[in-house]
PDB file of C-alpha atoms in Angstrom:
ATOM      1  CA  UNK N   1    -126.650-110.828 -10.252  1.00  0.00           C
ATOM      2  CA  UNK N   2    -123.400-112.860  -8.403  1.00  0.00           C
ATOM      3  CA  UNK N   3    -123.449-109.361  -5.545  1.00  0.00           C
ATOM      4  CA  UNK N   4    -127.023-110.099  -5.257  1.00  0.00           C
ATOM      5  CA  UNK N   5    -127.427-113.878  -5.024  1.00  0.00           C
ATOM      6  CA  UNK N   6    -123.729-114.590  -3.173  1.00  0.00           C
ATOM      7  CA  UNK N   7    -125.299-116.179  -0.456  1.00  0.00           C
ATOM      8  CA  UNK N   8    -127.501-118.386  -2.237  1.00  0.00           C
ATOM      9  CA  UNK N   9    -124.306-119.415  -5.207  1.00  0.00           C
ATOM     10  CA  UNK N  10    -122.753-122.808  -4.410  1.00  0.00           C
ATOM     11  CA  UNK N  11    -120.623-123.683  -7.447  1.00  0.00           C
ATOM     12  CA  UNK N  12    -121.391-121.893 -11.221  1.00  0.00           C
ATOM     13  CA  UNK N  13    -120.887-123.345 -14.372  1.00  0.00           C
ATOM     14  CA  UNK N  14    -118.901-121.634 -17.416  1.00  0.00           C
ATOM     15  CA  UNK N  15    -118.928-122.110 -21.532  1.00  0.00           C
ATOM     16  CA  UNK N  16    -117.808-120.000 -24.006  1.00  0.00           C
ATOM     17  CA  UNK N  17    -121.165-118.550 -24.933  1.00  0.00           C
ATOM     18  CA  UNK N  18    -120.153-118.336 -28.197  1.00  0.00           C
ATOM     19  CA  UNK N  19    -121.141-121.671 -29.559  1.00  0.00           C
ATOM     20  CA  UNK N  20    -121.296-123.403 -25.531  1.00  0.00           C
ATOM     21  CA  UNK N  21    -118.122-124.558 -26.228  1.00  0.00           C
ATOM     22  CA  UNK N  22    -115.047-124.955 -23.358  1.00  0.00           C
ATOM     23  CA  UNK N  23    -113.805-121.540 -22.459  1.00  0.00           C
ATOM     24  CA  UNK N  24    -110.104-121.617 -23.924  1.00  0.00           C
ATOM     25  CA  UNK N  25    -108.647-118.264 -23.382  1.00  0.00           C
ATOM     26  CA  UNK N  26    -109.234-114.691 -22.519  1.00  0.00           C
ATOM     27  CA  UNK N  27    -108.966-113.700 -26.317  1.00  0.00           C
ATOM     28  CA  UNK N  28    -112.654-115.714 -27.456  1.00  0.00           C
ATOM     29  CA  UNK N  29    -114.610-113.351 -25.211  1.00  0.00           C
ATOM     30  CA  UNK N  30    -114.479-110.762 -22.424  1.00  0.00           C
ATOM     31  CA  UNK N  31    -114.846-113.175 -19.099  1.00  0.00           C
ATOM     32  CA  UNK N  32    -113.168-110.477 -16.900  1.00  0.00           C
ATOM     33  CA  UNK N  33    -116.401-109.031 -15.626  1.00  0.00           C
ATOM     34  CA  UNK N  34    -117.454-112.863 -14.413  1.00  0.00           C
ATOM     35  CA  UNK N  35    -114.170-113.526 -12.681  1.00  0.00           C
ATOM     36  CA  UNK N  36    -114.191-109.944 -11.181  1.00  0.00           C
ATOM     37  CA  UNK N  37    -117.480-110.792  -9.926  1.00  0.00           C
ATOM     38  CA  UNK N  38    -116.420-113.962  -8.210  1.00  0.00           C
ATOM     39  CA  UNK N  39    -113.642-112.342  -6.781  1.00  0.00           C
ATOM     40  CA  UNK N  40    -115.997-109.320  -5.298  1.00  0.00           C
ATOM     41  CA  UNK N  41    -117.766-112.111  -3.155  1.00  0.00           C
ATOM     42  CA  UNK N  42    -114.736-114.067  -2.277  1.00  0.00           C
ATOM     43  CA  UNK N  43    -115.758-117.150  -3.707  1.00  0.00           C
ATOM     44  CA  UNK N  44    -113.595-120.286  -2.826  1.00  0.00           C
ATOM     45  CA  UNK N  45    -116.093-122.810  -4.722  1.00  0.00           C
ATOM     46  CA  UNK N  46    -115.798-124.865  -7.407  1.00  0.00           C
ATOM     47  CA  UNK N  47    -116.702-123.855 -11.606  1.00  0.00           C
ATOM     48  CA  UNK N  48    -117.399-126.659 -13.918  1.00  0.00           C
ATOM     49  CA  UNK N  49    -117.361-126.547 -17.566  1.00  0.00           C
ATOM     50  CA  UNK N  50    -120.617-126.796 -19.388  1.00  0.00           C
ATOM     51  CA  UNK N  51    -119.786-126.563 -22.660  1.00  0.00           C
ATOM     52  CA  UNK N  52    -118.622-129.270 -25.692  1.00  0.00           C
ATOM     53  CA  UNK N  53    -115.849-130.147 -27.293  1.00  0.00           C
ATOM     54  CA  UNK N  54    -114.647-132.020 -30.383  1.00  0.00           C
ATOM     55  CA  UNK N  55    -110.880-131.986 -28.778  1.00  0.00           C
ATOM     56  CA  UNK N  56    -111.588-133.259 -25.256  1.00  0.00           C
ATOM     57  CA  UNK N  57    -108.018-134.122 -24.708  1.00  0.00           C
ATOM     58  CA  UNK N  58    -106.822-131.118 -26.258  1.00  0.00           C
ATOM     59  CA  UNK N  59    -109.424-128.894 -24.760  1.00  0.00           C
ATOM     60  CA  UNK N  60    -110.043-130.237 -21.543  1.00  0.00           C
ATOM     61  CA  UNK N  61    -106.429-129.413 -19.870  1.00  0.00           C
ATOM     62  CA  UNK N  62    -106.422-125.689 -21.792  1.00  0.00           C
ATOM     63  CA  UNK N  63    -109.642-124.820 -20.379  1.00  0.00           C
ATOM     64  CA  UNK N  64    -108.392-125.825 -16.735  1.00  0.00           C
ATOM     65  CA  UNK N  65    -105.547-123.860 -16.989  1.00  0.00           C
ATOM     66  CA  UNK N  66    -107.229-120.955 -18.550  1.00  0.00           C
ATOM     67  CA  UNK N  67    -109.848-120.776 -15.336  1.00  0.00           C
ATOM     68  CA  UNK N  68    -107.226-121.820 -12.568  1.00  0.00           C
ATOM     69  CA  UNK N  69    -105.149-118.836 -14.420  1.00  0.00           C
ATOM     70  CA  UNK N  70    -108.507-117.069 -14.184  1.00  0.00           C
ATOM     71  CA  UNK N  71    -109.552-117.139 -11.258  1.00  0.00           C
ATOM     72  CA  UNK N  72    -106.217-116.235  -9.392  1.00  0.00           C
ATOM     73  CA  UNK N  73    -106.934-113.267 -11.482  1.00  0.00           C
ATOM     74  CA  UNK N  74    -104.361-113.517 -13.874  1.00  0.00           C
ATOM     75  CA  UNK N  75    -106.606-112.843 -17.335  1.00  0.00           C
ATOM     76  CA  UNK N  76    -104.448-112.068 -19.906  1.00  0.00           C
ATOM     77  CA  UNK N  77    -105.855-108.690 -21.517  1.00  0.00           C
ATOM     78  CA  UNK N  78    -108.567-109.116 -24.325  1.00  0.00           C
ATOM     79  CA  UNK N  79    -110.135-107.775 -27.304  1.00  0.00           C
ATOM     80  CA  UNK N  80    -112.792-109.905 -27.506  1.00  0.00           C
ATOM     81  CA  UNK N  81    -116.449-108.278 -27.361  1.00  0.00           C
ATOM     82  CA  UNK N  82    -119.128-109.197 -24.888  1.00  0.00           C
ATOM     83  CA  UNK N  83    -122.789-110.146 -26.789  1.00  0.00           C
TER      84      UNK N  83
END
């Protein structure tokens, strides 16, 4: 769907879809085909969280790490399953 629609995609949104919660690390689920995708179309744009939290301050700096960390392609191997 991102190959197809890359022309059209101006900034994507990200939760854990495992409760729509702030994605906090590599090991809660298998975002490597995502982040592969948005590095197949070169995309320089912004991602926003759309998820909640009950930590905001704790959460909210871990989940900005874990995508800037992400999308420089440096996703720590997982064993987390994909739905």
């Amino acid at each position: 769907i991102i190959q197809k629609a890359r022309r059209a995609i101006r900034h994507f949104h990200i939760a854990n879809p495992q409760g729509r919660v702030y994605p906090l690390s590599a090991s809660e689920f298998d975002y490597g085909p995502f982040f592969a995708a948005v590095s197949a179309i070169k995309y320089r744009g912004g991602i926003s969280v759309e998820g909640s939290s009950k930590a905001f301050d704790s959460d909210g700096p871990k989940a900005v790490e874990f995508l800037r960390n992400a999308a420089a392609g440096k996703l720590a191997p997982t064993t987390a399953e994909s739905p």
